mmCIF file with all atom_site columns, C-alpha atoms in Angstrom:
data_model
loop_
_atom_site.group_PDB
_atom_site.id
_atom_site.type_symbol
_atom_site.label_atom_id
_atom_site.label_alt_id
_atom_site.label_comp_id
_atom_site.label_asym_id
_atom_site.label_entity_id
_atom_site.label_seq_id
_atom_site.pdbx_PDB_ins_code
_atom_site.Cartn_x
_atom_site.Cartn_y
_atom_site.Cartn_z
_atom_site.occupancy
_atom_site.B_iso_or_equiv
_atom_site.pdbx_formal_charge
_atom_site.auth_seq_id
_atom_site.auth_comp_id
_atom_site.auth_asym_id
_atom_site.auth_atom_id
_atom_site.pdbx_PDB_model_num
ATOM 1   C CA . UNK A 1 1   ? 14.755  10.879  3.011   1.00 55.00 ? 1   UNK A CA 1
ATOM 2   C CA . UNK A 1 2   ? 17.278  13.748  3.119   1.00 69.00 ? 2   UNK A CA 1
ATOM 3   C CA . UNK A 1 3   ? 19.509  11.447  1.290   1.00 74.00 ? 3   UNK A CA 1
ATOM 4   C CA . UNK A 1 4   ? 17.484  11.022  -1.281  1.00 80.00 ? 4   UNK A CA 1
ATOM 5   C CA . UNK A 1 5   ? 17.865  14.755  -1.617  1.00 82.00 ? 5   UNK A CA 1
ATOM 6   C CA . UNK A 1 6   ? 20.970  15.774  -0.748  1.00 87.00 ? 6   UNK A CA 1
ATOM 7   C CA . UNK A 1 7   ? 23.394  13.387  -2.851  1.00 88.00 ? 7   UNK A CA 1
ATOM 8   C CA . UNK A 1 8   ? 21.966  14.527  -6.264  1.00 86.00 ? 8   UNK A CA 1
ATOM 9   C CA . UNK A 1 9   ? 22.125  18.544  -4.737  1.00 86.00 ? 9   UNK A CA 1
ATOM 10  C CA . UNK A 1 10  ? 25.760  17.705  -3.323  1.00 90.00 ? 10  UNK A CA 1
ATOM 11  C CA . UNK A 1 11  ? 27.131  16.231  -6.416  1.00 91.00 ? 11  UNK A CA 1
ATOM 12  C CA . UNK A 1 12  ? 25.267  18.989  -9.158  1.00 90.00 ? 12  UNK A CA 1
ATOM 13  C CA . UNK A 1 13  ? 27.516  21.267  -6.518  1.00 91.00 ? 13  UNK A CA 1
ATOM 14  C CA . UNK A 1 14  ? 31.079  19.348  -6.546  1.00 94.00 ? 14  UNK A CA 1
ATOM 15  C CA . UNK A 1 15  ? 30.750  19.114  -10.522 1.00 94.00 ? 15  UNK A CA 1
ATOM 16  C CA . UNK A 1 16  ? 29.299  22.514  -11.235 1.00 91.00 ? 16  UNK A CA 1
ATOM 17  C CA . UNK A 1 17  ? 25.918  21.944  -12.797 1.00 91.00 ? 17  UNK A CA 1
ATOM 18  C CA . UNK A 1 18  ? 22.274  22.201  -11.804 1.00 86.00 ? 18  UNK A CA 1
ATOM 19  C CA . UNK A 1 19  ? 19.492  21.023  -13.596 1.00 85.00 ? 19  UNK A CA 1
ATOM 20  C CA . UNK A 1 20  ? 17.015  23.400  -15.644 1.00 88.00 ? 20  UNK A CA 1
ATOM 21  C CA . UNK A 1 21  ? 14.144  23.725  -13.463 1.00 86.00 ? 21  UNK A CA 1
ATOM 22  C CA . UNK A 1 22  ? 11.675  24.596  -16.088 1.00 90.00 ? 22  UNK A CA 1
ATOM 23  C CA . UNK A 1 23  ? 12.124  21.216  -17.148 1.00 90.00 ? 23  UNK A CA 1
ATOM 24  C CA . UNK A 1 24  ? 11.808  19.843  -13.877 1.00 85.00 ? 24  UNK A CA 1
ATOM 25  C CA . UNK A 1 25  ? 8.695   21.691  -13.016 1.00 87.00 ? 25  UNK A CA 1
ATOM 26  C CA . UNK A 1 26  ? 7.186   20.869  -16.213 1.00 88.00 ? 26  UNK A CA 1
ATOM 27  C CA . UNK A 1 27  ? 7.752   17.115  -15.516 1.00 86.00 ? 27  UNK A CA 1
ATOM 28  C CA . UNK A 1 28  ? 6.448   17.179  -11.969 1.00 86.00 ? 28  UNK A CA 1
ATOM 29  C CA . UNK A 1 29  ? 3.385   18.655  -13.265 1.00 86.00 ? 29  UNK A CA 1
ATOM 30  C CA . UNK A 1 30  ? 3.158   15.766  -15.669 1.00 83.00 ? 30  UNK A CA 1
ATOM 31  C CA . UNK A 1 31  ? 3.168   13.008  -12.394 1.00 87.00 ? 31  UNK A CA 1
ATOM 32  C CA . UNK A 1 32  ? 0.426   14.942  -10.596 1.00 88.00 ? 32  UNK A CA 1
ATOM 33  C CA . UNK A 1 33  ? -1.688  12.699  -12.553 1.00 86.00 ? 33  UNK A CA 1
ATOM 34  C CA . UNK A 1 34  ? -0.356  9.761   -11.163 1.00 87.00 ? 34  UNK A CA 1
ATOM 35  C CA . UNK A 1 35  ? -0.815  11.326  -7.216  1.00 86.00 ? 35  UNK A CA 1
ATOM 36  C CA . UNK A 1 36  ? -4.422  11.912  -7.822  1.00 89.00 ? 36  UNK A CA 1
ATOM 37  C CA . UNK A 1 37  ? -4.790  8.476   -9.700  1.00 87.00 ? 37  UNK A CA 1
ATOM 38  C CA . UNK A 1 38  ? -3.120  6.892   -6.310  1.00 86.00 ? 38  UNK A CA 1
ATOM 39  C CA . UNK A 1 39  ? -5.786  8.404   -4.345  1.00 90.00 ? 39  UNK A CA 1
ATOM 40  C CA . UNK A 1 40  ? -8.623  7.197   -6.708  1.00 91.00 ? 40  UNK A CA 1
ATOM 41  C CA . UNK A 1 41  ? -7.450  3.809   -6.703  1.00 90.00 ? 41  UNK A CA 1
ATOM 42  C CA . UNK A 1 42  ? -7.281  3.501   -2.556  1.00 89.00 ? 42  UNK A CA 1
ATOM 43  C CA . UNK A 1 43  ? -11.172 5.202   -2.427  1.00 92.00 ? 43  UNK A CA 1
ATOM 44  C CA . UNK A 1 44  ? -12.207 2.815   -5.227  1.00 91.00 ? 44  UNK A CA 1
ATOM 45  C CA . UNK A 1 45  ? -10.182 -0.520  -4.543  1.00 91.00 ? 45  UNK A CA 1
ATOM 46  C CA . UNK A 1 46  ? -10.914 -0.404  -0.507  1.00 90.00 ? 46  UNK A CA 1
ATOM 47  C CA . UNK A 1 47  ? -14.543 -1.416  -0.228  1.00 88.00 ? 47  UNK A CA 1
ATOM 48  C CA . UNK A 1 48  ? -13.912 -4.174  -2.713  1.00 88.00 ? 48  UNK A CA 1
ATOM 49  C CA . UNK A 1 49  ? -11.011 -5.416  -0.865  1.00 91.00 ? 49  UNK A CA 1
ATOM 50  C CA . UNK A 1 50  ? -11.313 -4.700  3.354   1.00 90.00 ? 50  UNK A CA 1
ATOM 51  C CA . UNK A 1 51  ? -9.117  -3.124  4.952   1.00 90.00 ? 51  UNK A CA 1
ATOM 52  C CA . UNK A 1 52  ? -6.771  -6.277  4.973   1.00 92.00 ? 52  UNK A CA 1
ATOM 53  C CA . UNK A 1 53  ? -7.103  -7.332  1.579   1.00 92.00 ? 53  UNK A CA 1
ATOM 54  C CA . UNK A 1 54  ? -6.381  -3.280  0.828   1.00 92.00 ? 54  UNK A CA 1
ATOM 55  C CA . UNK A 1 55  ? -3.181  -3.461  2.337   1.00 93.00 ? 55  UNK A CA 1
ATOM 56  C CA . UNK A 1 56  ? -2.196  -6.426  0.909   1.00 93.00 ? 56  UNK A CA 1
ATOM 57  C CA . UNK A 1 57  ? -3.413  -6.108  -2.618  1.00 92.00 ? 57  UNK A CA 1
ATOM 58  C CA . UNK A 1 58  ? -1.569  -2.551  -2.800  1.00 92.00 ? 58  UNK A CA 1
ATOM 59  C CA . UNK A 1 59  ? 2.070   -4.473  -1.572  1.00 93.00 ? 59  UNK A CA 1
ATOM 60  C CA . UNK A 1 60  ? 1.535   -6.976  -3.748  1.00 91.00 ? 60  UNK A CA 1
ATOM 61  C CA . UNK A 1 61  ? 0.516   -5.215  -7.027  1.00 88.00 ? 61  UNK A CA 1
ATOM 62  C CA . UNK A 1 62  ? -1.964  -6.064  -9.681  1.00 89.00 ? 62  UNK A CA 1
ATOM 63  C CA . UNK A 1 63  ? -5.046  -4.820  -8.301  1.00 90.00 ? 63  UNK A CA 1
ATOM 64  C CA . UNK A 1 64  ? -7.118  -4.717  -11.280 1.00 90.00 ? 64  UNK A CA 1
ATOM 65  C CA . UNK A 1 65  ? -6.302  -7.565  -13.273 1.00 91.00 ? 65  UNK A CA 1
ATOM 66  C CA . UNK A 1 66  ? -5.882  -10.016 -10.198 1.00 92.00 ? 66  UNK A CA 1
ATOM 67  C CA . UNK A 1 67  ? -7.101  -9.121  -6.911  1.00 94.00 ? 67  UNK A CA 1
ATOM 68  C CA . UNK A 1 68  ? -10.138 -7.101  -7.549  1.00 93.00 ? 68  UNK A CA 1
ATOM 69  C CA . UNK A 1 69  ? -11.564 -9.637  -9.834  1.00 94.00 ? 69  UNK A CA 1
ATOM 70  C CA . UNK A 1 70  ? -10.592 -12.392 -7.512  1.00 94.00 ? 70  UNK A CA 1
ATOM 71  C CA . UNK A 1 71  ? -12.208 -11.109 -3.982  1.00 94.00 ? 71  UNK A CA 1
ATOM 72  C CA . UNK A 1 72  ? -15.243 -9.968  -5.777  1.00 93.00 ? 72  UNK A CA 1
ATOM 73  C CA . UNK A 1 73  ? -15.824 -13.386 -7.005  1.00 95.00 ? 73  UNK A CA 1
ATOM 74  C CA . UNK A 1 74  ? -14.860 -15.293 -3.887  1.00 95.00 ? 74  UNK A CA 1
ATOM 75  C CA . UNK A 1 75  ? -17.312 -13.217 -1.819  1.00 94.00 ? 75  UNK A CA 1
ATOM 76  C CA . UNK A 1 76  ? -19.918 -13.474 -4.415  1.00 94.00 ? 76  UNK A CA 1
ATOM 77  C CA . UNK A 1 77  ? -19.582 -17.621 -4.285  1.00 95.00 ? 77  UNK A CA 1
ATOM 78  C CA . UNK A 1 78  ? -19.272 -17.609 -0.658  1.00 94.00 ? 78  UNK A CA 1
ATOM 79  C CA . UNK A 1 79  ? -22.302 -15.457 -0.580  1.00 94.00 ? 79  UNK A CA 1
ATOM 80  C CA . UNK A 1 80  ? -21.284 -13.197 2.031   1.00 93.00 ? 80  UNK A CA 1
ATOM 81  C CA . UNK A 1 81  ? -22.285 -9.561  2.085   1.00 88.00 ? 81  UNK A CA 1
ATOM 82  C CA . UNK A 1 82  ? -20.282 -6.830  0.930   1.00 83.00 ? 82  UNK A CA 1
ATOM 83  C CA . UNK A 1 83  ? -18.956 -5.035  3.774   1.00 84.00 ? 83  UNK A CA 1
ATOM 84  C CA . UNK A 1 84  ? -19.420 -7.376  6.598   1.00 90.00 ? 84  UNK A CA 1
ATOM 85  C CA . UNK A 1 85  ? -16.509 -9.180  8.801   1.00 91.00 ? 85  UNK A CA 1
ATOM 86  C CA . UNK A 1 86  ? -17.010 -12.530 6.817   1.00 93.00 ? 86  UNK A CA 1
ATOM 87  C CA . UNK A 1 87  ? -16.701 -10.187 3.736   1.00 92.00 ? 87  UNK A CA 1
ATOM 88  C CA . UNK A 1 88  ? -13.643 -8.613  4.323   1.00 92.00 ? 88  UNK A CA 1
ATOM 89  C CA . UNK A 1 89  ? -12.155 -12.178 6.147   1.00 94.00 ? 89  UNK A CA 1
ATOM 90  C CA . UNK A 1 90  ? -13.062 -13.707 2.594   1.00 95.00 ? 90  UNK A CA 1
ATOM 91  C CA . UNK A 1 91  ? -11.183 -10.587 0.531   1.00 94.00 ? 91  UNK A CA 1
ATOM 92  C CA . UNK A 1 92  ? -8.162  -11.344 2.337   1.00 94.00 ? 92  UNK A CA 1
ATOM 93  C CA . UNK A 1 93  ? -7.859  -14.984 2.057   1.00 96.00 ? 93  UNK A CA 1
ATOM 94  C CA . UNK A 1 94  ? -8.678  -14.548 -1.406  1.00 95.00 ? 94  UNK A CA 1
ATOM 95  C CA . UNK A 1 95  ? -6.029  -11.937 -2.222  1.00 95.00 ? 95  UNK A CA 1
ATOM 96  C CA . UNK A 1 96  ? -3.534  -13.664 -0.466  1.00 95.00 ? 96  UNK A CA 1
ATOM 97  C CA . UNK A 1 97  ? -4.285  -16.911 -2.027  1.00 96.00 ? 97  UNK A CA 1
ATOM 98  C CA . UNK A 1 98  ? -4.277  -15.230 -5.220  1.00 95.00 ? 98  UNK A CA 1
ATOM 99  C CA . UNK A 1 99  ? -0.498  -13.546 -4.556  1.00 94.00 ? 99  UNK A CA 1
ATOM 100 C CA . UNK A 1 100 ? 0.360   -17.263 -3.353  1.00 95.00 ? 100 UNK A CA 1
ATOM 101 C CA . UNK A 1 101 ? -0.544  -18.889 -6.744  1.00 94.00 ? 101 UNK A CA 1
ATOM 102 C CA . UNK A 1 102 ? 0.821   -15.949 -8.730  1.00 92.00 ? 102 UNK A CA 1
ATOM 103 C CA . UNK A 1 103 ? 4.056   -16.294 -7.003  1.00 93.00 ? 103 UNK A CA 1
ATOM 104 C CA . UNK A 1 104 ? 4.160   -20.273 -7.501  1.00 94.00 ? 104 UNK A CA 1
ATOM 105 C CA . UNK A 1 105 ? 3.854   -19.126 -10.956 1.00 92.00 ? 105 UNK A CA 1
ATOM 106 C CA . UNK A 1 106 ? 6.334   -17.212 -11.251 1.00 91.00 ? 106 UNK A CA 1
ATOM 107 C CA . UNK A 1 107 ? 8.812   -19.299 -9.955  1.00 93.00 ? 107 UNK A CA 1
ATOM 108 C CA . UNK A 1 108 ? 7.749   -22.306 -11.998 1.00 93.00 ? 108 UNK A CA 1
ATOM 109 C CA . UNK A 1 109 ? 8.624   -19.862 -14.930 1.00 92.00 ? 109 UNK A CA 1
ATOM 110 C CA . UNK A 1 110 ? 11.683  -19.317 -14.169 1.00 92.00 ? 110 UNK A CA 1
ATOM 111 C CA . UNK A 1 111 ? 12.676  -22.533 -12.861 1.00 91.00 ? 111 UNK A CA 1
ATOM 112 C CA . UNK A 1 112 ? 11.824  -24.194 -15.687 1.00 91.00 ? 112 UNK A CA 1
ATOM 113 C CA . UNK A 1 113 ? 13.163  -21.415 -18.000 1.00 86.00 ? 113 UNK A CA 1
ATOM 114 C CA . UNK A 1 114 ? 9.537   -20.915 -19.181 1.00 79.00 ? 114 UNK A CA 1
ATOM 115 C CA . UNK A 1 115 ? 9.484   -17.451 -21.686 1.00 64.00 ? 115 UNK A CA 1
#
């Protein structure tokens, strides 16, 4: 992490310029919408999804379109309650079956030059 911060602060030194900081302040305080729309999405996604199916949706990206809609249905046609072990076993399966087939996808797309 110091890195990350101390290459851009090293090389403002060597070539003699720093950044307006109004500017940068003003812009952070822009993305503090996005860090409390993080934290909503966790509190709201994670009883949908388990614990598992959290984790995995959140790695694998397109919660709300994909895996969301997909473990609610799967545990809604396996008839399982919301909450339980078989609940949260179903979530998972069906959000990693769901990255699975998007991923096939994908790569069927590109194979076959698919636009």
């Amino acid at each position: 992490m110091h890195n990350i911060i101390a290459i851009p602060i090293i090389m403002a030194i060597a070539l003699k310029t720093m950044p307006n900081f109004a500017i940068v302040g003003t812009s952070m305080l822009a993305l503090i919408v996005f860090i409390v729309g993080g934290f909503v999405e966790v509190i709201t996604y994670s009883p949908m999804l388990g614990t598992s199916g959290t984790y995995l949706g959140f790695i694998t990206g397109n919660l709300v379109n994909l895996k969301v809609p997909c473990a609610v249905n799967a545990r809604e046609q396996a008839g399982v309650k919301h909450g339980s072990k078989e609940g949260e076993i179903i979530s998972t399966v069906s959000v990693a079956t769901s990255t699975i087939v998007t991923t096939v996808i994908i790569a069927l797309g590109i194979r076959y030059n698919i636009v």
